[in-house]
mmCIF file of C-alpha atoms in Angstrom:
data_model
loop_
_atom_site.group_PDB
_atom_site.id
_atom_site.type_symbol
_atom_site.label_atom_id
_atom_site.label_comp_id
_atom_site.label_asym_id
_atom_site.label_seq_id
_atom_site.Cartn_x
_atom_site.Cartn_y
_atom_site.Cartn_z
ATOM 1 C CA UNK A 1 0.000 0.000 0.000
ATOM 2 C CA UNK A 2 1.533 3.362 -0.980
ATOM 3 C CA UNK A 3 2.271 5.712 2.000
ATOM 4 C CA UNK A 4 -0.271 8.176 1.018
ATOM 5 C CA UNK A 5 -3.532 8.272 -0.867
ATOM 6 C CA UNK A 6 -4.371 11.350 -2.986
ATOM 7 C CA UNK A 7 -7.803 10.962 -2.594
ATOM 8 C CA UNK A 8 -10.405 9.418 -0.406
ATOM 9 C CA UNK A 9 -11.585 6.886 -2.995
ATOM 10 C CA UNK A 10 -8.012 6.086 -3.394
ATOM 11 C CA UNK A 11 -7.565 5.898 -0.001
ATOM 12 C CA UNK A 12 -10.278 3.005 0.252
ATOM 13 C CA UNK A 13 -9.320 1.466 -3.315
ATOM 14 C CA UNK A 14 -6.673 -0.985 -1.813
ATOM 15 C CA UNK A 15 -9.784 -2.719 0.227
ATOM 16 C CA UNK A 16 -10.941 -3.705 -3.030
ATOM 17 C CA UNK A 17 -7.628 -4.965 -4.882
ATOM 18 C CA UNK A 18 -8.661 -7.107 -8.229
ATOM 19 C CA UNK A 19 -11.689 -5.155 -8.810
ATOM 20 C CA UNK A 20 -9.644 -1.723 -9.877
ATOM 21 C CA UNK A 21 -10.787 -2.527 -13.338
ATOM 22 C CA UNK A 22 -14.853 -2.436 -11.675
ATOM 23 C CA UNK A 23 -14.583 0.576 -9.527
ATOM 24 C CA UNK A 24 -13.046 3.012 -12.127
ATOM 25 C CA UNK A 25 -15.415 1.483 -14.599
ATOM 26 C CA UNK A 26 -18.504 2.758 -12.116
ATOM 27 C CA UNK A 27 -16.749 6.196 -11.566
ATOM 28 C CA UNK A 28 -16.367 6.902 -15.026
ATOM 29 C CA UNK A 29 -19.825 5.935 -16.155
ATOM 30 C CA UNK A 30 -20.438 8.137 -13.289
ATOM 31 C CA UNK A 31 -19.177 10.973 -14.567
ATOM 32 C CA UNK A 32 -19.813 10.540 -18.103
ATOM 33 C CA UNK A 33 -23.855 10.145 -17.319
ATOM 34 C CA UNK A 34 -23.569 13.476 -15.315
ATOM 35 C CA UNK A 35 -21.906 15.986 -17.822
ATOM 36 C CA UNK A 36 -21.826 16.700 -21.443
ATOM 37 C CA UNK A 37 -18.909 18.337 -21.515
ATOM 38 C CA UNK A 38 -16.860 14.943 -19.985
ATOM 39 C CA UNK A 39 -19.105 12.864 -22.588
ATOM 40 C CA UNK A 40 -18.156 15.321 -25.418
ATOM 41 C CA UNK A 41 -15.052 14.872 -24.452
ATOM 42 C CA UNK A 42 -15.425 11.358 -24.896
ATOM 43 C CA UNK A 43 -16.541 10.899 -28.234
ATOM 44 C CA UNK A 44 -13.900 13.728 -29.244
ATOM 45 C CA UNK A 45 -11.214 10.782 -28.270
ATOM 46 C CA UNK A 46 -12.626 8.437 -30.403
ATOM 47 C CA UNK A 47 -13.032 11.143 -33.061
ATOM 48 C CA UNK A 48 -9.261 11.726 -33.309
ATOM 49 C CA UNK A 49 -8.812 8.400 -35.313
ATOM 50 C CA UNK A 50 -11.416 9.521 -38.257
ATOM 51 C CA UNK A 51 -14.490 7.830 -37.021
ATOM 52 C CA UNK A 52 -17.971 9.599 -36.819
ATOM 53 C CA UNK A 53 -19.009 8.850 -34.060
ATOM 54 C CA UNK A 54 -22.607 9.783 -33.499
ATOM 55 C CA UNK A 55 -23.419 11.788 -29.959
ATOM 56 C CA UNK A 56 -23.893 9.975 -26.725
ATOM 57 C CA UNK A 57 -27.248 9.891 -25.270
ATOM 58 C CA UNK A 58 -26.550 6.839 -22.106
ATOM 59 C CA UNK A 59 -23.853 5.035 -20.816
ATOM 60 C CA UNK A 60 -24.000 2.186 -19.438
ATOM 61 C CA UNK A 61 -22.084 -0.464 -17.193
ATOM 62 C CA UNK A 62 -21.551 -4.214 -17.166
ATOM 63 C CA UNK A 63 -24.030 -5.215 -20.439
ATOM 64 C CA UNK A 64 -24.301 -8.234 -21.364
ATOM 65 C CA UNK A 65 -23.743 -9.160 -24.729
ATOM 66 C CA UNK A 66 -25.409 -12.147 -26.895
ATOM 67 C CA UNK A 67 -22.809 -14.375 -26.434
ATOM 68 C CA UNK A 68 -23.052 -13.874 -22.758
ATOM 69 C CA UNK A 69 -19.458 -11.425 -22.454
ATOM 70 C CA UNK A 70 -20.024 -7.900 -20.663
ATOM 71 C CA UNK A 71 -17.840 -5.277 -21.756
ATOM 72 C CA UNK A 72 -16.889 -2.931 -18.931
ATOM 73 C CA UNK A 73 -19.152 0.326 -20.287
ATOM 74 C CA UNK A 74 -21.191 0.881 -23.636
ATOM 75 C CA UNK A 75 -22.505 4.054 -24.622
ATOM 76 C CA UNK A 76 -26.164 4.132 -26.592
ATOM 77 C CA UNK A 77 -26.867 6.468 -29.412
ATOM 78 C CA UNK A 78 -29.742 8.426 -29.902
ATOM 79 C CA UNK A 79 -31.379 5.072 -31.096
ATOM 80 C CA UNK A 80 -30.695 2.811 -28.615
ATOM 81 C CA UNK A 81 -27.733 1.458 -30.375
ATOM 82 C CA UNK A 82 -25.033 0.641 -28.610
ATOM 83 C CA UNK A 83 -22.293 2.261 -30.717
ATOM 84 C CA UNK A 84 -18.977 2.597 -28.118
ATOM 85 C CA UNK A 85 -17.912 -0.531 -26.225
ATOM 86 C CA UNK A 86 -15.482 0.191 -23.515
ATOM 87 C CA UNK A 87 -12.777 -2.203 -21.791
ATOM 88 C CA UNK A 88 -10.841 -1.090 -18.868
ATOM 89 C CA UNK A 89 -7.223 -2.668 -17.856
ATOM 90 C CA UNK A 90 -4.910 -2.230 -15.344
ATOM 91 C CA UNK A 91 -3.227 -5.101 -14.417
ATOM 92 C CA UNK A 92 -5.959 -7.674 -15.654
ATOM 93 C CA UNK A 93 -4.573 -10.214 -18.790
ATOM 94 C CA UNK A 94 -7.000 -10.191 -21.496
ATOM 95 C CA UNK A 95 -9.306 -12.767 -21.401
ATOM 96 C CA UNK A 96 -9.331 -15.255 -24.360
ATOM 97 C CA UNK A 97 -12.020 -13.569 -26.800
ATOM 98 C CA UNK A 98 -10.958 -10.274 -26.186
ATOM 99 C CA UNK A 99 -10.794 -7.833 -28.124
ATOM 100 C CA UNK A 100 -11.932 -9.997 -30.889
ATOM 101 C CA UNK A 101 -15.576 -10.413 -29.833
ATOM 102 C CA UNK A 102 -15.952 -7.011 -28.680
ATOM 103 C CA UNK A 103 -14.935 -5.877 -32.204
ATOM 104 C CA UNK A 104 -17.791 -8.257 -33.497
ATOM 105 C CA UNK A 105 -20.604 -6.954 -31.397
ATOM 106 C CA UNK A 106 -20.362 -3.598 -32.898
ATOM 107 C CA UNK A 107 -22.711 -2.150 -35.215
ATOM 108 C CA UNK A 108 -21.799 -2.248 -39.037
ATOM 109 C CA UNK A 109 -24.521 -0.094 -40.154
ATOM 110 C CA UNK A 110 -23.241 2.971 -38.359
ATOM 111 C CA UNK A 111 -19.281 3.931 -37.114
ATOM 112 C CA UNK A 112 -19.150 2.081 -33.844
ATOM 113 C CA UNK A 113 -15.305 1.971 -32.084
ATOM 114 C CA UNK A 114 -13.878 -0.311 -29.422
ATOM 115 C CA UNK A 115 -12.091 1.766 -27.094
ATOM 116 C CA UNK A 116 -9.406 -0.096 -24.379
ATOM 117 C CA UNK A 117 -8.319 1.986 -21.174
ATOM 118 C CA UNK A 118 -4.908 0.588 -19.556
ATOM 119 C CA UNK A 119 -2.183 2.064 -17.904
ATOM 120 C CA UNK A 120 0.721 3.892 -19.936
ATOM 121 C CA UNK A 121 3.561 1.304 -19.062
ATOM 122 C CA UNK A 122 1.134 -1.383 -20.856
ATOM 123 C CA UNK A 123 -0.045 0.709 -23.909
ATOM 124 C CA UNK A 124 3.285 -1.156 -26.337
ATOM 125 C CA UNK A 125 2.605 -4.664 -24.896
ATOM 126 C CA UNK A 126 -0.934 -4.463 -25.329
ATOM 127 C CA UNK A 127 -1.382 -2.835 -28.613
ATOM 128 C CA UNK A 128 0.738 -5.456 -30.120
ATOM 129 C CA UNK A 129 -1.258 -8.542 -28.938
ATOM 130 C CA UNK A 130 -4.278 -7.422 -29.184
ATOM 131 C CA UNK A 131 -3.776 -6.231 -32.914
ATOM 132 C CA UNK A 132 -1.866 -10.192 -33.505
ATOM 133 C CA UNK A 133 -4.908 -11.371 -32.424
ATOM 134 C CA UNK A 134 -7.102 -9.111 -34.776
ATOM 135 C CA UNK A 135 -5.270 -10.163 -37.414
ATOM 136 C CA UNK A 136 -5.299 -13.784 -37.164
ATOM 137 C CA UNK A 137 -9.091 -13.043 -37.614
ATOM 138 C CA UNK A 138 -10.645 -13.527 -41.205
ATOM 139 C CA UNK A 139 -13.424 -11.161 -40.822
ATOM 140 C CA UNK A 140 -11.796 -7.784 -40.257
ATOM 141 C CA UNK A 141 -10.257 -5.519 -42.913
ATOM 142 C CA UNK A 142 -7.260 -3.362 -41.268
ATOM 143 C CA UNK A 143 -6.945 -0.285 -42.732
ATOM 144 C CA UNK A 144 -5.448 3.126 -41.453
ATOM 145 C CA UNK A 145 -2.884 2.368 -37.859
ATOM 146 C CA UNK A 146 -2.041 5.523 -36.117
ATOM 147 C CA UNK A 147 0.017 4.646 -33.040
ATOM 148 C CA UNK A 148 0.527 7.494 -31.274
ATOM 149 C CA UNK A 149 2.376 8.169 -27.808
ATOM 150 C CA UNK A 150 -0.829 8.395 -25.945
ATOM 151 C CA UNK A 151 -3.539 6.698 -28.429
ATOM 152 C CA UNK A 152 -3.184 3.777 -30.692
ATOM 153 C CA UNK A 153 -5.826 3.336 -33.126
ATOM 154 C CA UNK A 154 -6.676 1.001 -36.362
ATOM 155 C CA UNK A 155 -9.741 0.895 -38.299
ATOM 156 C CA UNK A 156 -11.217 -2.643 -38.401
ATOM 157 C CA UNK A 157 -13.727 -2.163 -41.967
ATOM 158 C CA UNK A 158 -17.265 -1.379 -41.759
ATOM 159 C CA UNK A 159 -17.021 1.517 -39.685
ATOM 160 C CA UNK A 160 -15.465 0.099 -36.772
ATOM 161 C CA UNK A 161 -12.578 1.904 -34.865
ATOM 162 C CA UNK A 162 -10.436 0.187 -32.769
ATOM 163 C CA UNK A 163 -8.621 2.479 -29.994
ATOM 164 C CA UNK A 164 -6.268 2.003 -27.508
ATOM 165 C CA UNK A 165 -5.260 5.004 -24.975
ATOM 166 C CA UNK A 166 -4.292 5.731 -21.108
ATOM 167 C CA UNK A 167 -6.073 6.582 -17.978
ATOM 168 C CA UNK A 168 -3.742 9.251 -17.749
ATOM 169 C CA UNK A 169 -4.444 10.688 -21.006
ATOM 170 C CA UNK A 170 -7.990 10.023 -21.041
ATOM 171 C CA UNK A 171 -9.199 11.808 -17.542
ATOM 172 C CA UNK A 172 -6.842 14.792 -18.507
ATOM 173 C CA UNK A 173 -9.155 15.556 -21.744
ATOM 174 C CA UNK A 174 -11.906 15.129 -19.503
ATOM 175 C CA UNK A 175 -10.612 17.021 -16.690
ATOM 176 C CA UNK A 176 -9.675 19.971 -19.738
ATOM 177 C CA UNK A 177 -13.067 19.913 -20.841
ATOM 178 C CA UNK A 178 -14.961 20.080 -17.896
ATOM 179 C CA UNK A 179 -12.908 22.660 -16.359
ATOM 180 C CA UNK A 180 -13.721 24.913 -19.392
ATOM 181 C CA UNK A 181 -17.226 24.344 -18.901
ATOM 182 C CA UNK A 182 -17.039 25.511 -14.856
ATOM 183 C CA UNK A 183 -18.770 21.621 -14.228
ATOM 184 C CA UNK A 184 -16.724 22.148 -9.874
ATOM 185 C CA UNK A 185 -18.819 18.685 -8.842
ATOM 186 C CA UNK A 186 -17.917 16.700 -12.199
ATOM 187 C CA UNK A 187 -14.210 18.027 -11.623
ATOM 188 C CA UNK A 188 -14.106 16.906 -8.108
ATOM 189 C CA UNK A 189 -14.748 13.422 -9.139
ATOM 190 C CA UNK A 190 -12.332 13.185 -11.862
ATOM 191 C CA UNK A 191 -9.630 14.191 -9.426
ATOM 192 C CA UNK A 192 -11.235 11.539 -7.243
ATOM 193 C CA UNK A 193 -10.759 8.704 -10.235
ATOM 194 C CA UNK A 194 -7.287 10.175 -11.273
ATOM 195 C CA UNK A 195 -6.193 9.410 -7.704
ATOM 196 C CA UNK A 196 -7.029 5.502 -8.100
ATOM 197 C CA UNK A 197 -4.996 5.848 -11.433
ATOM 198 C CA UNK A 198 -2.307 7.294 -9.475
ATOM 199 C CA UNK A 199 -2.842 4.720 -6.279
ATOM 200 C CA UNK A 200 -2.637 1.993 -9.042
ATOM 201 C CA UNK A 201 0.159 3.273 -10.661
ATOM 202 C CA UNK A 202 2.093 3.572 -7.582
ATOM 203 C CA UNK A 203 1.538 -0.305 -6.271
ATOM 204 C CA UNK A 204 1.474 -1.759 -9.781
ATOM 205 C CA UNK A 205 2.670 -5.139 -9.879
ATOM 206 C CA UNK A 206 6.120 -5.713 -11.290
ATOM 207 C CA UNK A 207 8.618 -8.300 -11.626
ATOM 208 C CA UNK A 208 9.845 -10.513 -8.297
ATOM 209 C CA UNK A 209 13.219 -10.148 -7.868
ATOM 210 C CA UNK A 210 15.019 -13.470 -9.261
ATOM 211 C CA UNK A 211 18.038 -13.342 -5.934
ATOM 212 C CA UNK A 212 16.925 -14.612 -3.213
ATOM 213 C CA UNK A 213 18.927 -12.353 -1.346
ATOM 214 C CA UNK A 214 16.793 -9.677 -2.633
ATOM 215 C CA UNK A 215 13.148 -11.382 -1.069
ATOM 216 C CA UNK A 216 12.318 -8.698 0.694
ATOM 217 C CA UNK A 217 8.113 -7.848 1.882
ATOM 218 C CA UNK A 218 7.419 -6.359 -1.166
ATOM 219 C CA UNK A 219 8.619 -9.138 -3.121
ATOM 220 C CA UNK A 220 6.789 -11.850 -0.872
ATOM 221 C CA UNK A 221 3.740 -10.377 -1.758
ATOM 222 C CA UNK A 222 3.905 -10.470 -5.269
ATOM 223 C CA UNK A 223 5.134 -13.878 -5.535
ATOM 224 C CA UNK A 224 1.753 -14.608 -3.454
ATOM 225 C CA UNK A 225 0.050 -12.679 -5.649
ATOM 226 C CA UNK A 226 0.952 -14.996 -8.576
ATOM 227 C CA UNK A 227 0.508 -18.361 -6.692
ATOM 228 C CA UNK A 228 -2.983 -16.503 -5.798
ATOM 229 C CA UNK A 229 -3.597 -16.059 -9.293
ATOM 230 C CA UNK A 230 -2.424 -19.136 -10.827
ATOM 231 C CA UNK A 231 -5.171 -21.529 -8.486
ATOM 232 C CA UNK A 232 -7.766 -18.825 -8.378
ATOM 233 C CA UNK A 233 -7.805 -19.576 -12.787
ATOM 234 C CA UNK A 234 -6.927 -23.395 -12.538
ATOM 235 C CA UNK A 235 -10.517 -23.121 -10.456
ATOM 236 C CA UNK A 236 -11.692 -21.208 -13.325
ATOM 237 C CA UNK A 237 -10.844 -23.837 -15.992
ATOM 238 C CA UNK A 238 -11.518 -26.574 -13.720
ATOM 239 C CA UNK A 239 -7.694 -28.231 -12.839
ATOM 240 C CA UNK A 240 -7.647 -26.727 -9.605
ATOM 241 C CA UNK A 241 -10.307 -27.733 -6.830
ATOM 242 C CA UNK A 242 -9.616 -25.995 -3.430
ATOM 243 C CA UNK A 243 -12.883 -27.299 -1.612
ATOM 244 C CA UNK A 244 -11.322 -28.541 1.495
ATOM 245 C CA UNK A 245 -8.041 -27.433 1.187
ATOM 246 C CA UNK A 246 -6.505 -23.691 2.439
ATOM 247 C CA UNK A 247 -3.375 -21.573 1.933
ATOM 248 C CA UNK A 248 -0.423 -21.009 4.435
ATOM 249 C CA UNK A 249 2.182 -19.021 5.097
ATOM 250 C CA UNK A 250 5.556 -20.018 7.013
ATOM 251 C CA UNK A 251 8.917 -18.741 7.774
ATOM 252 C CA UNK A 252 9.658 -20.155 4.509
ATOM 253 C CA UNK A 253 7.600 -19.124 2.049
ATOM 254 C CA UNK A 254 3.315 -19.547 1.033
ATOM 255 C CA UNK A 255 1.858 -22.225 -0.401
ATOM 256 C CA UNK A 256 -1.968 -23.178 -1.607
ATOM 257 C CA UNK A 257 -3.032 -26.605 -1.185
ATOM 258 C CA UNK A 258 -5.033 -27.710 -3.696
ATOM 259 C CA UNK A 259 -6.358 -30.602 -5.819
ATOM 260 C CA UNK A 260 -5.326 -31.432 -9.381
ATOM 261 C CA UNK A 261 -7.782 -33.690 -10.689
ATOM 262 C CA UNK A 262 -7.159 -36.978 -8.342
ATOM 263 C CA UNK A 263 -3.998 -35.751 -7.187
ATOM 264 C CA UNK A 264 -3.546 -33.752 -4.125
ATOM 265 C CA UNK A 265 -0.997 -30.946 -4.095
ATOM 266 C CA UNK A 266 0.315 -27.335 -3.164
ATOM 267 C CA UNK A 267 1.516 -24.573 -5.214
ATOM 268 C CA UNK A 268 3.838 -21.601 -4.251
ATOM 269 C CA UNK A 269 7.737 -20.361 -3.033
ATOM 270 C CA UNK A 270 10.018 -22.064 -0.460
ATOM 271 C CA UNK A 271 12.812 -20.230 -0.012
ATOM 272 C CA UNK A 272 14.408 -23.527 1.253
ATOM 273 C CA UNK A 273 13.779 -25.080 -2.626
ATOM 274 C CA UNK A 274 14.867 -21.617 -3.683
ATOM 275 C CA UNK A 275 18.159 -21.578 -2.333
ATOM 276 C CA UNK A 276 18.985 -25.995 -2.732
ATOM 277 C CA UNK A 277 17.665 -26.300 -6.359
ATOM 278 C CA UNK A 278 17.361 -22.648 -7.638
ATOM 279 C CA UNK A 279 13.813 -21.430 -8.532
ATOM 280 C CA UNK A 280 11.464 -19.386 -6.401
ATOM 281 C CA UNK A 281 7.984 -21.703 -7.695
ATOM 282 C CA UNK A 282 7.322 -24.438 -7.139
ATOM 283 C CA UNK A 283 4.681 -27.675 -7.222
ATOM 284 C CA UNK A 284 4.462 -30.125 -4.787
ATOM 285 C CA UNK A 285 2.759 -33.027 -3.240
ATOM 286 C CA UNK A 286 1.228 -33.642 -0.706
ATOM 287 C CA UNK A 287 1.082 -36.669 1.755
ATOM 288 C CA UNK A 288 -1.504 -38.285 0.107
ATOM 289 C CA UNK A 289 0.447 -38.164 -3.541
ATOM 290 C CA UNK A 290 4.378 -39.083 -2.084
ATOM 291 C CA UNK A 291 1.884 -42.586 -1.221
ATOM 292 C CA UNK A 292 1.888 -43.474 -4.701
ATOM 293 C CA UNK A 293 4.294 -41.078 -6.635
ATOM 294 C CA UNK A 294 5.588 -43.495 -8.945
ATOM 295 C CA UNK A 295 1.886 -43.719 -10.507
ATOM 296 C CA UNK A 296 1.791 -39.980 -10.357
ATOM 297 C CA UNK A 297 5.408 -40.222 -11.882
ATOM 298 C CA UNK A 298 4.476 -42.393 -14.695
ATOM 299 C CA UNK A 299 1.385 -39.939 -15.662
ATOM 300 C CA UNK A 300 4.476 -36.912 -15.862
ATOM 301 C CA UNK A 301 6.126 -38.526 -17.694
ATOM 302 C CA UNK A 302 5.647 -37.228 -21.172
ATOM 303 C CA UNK A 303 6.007 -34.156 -19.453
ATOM 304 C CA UNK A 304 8.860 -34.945 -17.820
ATOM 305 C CA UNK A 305 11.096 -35.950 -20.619
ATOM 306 C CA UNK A 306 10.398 -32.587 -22.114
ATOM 307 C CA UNK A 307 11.304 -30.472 -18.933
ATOM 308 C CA UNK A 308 13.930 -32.818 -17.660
ATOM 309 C CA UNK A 309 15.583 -29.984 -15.538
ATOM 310 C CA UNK A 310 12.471 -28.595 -13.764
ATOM 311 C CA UNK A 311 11.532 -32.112 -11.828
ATOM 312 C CA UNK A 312 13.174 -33.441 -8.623
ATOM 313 C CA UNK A 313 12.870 -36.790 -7.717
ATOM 314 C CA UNK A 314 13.685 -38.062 -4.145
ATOM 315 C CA UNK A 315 15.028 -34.542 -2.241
ATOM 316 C CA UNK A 316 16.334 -34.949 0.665
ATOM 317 C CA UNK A 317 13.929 -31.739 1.712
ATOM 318 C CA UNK A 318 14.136 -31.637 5.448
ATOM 319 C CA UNK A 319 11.664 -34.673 6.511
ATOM 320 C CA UNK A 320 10.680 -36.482 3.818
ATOM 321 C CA UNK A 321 12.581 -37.432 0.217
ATOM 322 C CA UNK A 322 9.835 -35.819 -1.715
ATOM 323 C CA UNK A 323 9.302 -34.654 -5.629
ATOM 324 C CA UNK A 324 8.939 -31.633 -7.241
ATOM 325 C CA UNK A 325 8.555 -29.171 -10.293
ATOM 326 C CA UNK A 326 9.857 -26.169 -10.492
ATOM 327 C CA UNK A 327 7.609 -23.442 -12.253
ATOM 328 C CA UNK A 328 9.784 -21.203 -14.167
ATOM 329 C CA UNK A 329 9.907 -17.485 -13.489
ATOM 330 C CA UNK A 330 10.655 -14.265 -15.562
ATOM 331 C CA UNK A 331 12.811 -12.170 -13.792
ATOM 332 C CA UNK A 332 11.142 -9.190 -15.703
ATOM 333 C CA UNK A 333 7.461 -8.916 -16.701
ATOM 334 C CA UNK A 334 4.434 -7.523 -15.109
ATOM 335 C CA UNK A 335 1.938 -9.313 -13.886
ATOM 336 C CA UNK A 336 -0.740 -10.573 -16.800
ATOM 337 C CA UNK A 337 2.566 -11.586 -18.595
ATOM 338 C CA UNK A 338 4.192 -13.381 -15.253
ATOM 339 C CA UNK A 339 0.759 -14.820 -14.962
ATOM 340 C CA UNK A 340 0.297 -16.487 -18.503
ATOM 341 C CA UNK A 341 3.992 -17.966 -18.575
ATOM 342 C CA UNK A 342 2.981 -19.753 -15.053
ATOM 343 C CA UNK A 343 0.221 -20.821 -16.141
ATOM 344 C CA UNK A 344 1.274 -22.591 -19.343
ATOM 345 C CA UNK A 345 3.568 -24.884 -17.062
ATOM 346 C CA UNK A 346 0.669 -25.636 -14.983
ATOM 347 C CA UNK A 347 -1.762 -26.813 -17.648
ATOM 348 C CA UNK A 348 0.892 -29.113 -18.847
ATOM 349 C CA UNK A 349 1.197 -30.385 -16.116
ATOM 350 C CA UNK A 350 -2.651 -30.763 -15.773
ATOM 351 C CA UNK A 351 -3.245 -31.751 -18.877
ATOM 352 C CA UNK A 352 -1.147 -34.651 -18.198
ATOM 353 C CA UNK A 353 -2.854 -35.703 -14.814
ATOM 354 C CA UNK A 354 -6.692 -35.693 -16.550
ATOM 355 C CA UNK A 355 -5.223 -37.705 -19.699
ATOM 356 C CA UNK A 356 -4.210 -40.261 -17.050
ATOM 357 C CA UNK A 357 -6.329 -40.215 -14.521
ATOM 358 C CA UNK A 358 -7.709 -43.839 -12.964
ATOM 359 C CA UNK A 359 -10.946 -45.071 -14.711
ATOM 360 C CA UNK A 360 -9.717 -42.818 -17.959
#
């Protein structure tokens, strides 16, 4: 938590950490239902990369779409037709379909854009995959790319604009705007928004330090944050069942027990691992597995010829000769990135355990 909070809603934004992406979706459909000049402001944005948009009449939050997605905000036209979709990031991966679906819900009978709100430091990273993705699409025509320092936009064919820009950047023309147009109670809570943006900024996740000698607080807590993450979306896709089980933290590190399939097991850092095999993450197994680890062994072991050097038979770790795989780790990367490159070692490893599981 930063040492001081510019504002009180940034003040009581760390109480709600993974939801950043709902709260500043709220307080800008907030603002942007409450004065023109911040929803002229708006559509002036998504002007600047050609498209005609048509004036906004409502905004909305969390709509649900046919195929059952909600974009974060959509703004109506004067006929109902929702003719902006809206996605907010901060530290959030993007989910599978986006922004592919999003780009296929709008309107082709009128210009419609997709506009995506993230943090500067993300604006390259992003850009890039989401356009890859675009592109391995048949249906959409690229035309005109403008990638500016502040906005990155494409147009997608049929009218559709594709836009990419900062929180930063965005509130300021909003803030510009609404100042001009003496709107004091609009103002204040742009300043309030801008200071989540700036709370965010200020505790955004980066990189673990790869030393061990460098573990300090701030580093234990992202590494939890990533163990966190990694079982909260193995529940999600349905290799991770915690129903029963529970996290813990010890002198030496934090684990999450957990269930993978049949097998039971934990996820997370040991600094003891760390410092006798070299690699902060780390899967284990518990009691219930070591029982019959050369079954478990034999299901690996596709996987293990592949990543010979990430699994430890037999260590002499303390107690018990036990096995483990090491879950590689980017010493540099932010979070959705850190994230994804766990997870891909984990579904292998998943992957493996359903293909052989007993009565298979």
């Amino acid at each position: 938590m930063a040492e001081a909070s510019p504002t009180v809603l940034a003040h009581v934004a760390w109480m709600l950490r993974g939801t950043f992406e709902d709260l500043s979706t709220e307080a800008l459909a907030y603002i942007l239902n409450r004065s023109d000049a911040a929803t002229g402001a708006f559509r002036e944005l998504l002007q600047q990369a050609g498209a005609n948009i048509s004036p906004i009449h409502e905004v909305q939050t969390q709509a649900v779409e046919e195929g059952g997605e909600r974009p974060d905000l959509v703004c109506l036209d004067g006929e109902g037709i929702k003719h902006i979709l809206m996605e907010a990031k901060f530290d959030a991966p993007l989910m599978r379909t986006q922004p592919v679906n999003y780009l296929r819900y709008l309107p082709k009978d009128r210009d419609s854009a997709l506009l995506v709100v993230a943090p500067s430091r993300r604006l390259v990273s992003l850009w890039a995959e989401m356009m890859e993705r675009i592109r391995a699409e048949n249906d959409f025509t690229i035309g005109q790319e403008r990638q500016g320092e502040s906005v990155l936009s494409a147009t997608v064919g049929d009218g559709r604009t594709f836009m990419l820009t900062s929180w930063d950047h965005l509130l300021g023309l909003l803030e510009t705007r609404v100042q001009a147009d003496n709107g004091e109670g609009t103002l204040r809570s742009i300043v309030e928004l801008q200071g989540v943006v700036d709370y965010e900024n200020l505790n955004a996740f980066y990189a673990p330090s790869g030393k061990l000698s460098d573990l300090n607080d701030d580093n234990k807590e992202k590494l939890e944050r990533l163990v966190y993450g990694a079982i909260e979306e193995g529940k999600r896709e349905g290799w991770a069942d915690m129903t029963g089980y529970s996290s813990a933290r010890h002198e030496n590190g934090y684990l999450r027990y957990f269930k993978m399939h049949d097998v039971s097991m934990w996820f997370g850092y040991d600094t003891r691992l760390w410092e006798y095999l070299d690699g902060p993450l780390w899967l284990g197994f518990q009691d219930s597995a070591q029982e019959h680890i050369g079954e478990v062994r034999d299901r690996l072991s596709a996987v293990r010829v592949n990543r010979r050097d990430d699994f430890y038979h037999d260590v002499p770790s303390w107690t018990h000769k036990r096995d483990f795989i090491r879950i590689n780790l980017s010493c540099s990367g932010e979070y959705p990135e850190l994230l994804q490159s766990i997870l891909v070692q984990i579904r292998e490893i998943a992957s493996a355990l359903k293909e052989k599981e007993p009565g298979r």
